[in-house]
PDB file of C-alpha atoms in Angstrom:
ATOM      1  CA  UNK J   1     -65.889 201.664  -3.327  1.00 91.00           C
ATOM      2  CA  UNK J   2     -66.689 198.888  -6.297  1.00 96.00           C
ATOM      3  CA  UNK J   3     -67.436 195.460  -5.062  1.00 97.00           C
ATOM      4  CA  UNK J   4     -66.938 192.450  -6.848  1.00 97.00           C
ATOM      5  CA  UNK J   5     -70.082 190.033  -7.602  1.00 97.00           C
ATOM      6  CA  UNK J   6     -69.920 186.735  -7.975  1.00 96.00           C
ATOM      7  CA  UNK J   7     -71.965 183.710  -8.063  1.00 97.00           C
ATOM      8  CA  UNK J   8     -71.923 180.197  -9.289  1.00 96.00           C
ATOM      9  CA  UNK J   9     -74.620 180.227 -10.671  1.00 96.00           C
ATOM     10  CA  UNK J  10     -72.707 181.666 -13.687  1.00 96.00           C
ATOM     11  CA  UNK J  11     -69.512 180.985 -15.521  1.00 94.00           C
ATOM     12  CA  UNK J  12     -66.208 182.075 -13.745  1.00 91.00           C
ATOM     13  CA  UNK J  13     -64.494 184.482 -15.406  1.00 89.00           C
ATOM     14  CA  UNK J  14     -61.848 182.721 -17.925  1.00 85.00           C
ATOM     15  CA  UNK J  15     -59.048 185.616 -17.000  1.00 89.00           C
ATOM     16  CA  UNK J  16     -58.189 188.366 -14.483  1.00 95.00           C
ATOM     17  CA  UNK J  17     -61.635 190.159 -13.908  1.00 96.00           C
ATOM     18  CA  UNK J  18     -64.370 190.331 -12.061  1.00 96.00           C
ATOM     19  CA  UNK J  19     -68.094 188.238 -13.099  1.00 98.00           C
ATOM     20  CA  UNK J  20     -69.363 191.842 -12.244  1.00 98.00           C
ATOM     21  CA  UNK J  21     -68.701 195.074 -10.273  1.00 98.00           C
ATOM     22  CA  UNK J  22     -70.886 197.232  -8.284  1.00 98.00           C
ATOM     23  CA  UNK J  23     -70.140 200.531  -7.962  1.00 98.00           C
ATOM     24  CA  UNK J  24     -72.196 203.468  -6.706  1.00 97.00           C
ATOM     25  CA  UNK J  25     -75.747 201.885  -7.726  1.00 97.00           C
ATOM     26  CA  UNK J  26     -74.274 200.735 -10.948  1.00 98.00           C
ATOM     27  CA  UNK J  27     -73.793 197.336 -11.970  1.00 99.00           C
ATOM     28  CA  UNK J  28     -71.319 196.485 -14.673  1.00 99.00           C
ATOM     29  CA  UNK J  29     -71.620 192.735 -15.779  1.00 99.00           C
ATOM     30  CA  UNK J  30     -68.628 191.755 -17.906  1.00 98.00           C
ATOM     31  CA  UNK J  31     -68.920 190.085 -21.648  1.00 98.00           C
ATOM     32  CA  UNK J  32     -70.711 186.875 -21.006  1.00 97.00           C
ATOM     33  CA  UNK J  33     -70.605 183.639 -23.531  1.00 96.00           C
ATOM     34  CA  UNK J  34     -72.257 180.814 -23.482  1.00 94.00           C
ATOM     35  CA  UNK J  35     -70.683 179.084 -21.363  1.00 92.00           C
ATOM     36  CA  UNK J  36     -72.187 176.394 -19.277  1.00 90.00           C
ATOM     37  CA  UNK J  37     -71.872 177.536 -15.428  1.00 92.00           C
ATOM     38  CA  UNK J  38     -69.244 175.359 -13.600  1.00 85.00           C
ATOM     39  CA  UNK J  39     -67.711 174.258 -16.950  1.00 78.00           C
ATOM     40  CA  UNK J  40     -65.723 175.878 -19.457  1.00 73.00           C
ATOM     41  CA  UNK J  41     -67.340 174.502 -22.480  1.00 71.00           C
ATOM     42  CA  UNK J  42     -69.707 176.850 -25.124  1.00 73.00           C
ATOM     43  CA  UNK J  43     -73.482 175.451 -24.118  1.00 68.00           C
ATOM     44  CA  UNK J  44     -74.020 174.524 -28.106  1.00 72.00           C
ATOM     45  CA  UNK J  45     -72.979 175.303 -31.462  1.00 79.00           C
ATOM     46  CA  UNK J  46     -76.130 176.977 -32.435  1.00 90.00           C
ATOM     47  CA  UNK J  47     -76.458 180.841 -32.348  1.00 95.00           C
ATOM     48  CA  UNK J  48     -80.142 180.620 -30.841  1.00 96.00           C
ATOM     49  CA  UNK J  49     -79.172 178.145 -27.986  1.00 94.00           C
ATOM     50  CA  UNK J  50     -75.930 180.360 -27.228  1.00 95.00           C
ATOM     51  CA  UNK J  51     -77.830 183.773 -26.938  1.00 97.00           C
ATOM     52  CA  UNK J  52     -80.140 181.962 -24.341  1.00 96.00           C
ATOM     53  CA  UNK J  53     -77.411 180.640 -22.348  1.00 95.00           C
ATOM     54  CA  UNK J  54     -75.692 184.236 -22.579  1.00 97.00           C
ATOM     55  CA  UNK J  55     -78.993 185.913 -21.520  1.00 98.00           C
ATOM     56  CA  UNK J  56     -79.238 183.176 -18.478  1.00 97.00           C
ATOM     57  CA  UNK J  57     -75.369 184.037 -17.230  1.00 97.00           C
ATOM     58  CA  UNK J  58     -76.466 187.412 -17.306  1.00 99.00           C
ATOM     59  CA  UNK J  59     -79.651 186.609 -15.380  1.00 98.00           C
ATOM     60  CA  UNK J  60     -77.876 184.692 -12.324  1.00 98.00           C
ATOM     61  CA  UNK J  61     -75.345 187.519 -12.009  1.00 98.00           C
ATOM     62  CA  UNK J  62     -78.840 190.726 -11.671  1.00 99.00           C
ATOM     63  CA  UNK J  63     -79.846 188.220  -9.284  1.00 98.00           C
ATOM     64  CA  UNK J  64     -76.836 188.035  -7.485  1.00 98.00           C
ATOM     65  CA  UNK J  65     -77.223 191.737  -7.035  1.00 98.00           C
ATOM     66  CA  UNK J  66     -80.740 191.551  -6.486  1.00 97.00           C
ATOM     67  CA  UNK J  67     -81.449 193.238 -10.188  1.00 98.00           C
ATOM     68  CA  UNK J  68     -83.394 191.953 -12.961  1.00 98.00           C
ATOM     69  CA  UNK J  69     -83.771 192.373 -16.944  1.00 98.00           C
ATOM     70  CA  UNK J  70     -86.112 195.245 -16.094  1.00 98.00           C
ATOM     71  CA  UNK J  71     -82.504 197.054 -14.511  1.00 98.00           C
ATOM     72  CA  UNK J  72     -80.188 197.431 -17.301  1.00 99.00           C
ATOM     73  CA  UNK J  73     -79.643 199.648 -19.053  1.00 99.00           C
ATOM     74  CA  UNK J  74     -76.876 199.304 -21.713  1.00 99.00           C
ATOM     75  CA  UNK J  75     -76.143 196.400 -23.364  1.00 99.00           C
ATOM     76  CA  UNK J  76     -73.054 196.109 -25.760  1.00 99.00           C
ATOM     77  CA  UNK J  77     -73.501 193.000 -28.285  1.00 99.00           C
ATOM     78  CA  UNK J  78     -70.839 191.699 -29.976  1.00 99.00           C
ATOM     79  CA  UNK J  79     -71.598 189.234 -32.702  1.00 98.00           C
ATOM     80  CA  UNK J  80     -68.860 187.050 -35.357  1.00 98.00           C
ATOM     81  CA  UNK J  81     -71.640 187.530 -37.733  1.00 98.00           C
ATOM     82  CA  UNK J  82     -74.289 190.867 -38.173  1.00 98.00           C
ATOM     83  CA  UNK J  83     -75.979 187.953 -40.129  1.00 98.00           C
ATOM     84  CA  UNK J  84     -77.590 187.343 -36.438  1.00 98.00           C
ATOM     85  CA  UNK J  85     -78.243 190.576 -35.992  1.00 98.00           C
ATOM     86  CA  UNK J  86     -82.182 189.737 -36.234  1.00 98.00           C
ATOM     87  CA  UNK J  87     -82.348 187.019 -34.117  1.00 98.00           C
ATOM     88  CA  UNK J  88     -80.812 189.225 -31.287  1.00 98.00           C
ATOM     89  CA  UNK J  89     -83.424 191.290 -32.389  1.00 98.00           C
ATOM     90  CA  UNK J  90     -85.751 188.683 -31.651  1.00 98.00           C
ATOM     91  CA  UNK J  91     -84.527 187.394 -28.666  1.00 98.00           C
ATOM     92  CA  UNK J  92     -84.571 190.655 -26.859  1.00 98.00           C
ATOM     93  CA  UNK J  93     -88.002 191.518 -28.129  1.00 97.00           C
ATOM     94  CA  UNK J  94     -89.176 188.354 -25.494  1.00 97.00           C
ATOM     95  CA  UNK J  95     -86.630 189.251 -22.825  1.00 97.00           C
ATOM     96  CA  UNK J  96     -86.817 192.579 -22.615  1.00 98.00           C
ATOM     97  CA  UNK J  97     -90.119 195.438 -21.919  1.00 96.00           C
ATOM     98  CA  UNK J  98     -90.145 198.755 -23.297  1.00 96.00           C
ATOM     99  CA  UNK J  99     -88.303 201.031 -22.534  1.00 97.00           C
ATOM    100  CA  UNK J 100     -85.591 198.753 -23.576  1.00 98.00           C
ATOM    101  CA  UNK J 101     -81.872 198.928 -22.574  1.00 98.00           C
ATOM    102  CA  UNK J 102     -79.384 200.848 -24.911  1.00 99.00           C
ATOM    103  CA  UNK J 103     -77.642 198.863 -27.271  1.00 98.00           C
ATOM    104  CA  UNK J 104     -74.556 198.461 -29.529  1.00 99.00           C
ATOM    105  CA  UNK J 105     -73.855 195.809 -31.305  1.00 98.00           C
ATOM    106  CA  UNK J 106     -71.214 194.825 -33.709  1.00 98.00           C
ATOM    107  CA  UNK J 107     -68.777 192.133 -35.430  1.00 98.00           C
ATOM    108  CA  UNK J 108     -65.981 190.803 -34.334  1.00 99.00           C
ATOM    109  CA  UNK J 109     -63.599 188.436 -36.111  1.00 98.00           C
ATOM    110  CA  UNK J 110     -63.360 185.842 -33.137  1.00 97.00           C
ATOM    111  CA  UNK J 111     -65.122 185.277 -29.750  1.00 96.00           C
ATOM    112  CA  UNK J 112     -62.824 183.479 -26.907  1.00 93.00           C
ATOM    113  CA  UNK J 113     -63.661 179.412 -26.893  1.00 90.00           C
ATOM    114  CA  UNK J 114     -65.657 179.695 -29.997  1.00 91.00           C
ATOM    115  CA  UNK J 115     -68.657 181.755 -28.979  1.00 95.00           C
ATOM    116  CA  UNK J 116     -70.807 183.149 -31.662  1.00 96.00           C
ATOM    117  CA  UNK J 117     -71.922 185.968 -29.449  1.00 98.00           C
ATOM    118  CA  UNK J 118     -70.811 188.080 -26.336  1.00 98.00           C
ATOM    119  CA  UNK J 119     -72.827 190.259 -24.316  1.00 99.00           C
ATOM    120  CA  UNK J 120     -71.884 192.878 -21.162  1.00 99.00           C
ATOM    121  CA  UNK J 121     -74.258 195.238 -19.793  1.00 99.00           C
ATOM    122  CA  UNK J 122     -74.688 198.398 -17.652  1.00 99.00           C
ATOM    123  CA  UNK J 123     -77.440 197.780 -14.840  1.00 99.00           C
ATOM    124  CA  UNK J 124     -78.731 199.788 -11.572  1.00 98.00           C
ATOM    125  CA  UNK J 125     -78.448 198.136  -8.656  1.00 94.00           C
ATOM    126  CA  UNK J 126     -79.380 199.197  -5.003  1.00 81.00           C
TER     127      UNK J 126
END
């Protein structure tokens, strides 16, 4: 049976879906923006500030399902510009331990509210 997971502690979802879904020890967060939790505005115009906020949204919704960073394991990136592509890089390197999570990342021509980025993941859950 999948379970919806939700907390406030991250955005709602801006449509018809589910913050997350637990299903069968399996966690599937859906694509998270900066947003600012309890608001619908994009956190800031800068890409660095925007992947933080992304990673945090992601954070409060493991928690929620008593997982952490150290749990997923897929992550799909998607970016309006590859011309970040390093700074994800970056940003994961101090997130994230080896072994890290499978990735793909890739551009897209436009982000809903303006993002710059977008990230869902794949995480085990208990």
């Amino acid at each position: 049976m999948k379970t919806p997971v939700s907390t406030e502690a991250a955005p709602f979802a801006i449509g018809p879906y589910s913050q997350a879904i637990r299903h069968q020890g399996t966690l599937y967060i859906s694509g998270q923006i900066g947003l600012i939790p309890g608001d619908s505005v994009i956190f800031r115009t800068e890409i660095s500030e925007q992947i933080d906020q992304v990673f945090a949204n992601i954070v409060a919704i493991l928690s929620e399902a008593d997982s952490t960073v150290d749990d997923i394991l897929k992550l799909n990136i998607y970016l309006t510009d590859l011309e970040h592509f390093d700074l994800i890089n970056k940003k994961m390197s101090q997130i994230f331990n080896p072994p890290y999570p499978a990735r793909a990342t890739v551009e897209v021509s436009c982000l809903p509210k303006g993002a710059i980025v977008e990230i869902d993941a794949i995480a085990k859950c208990d």
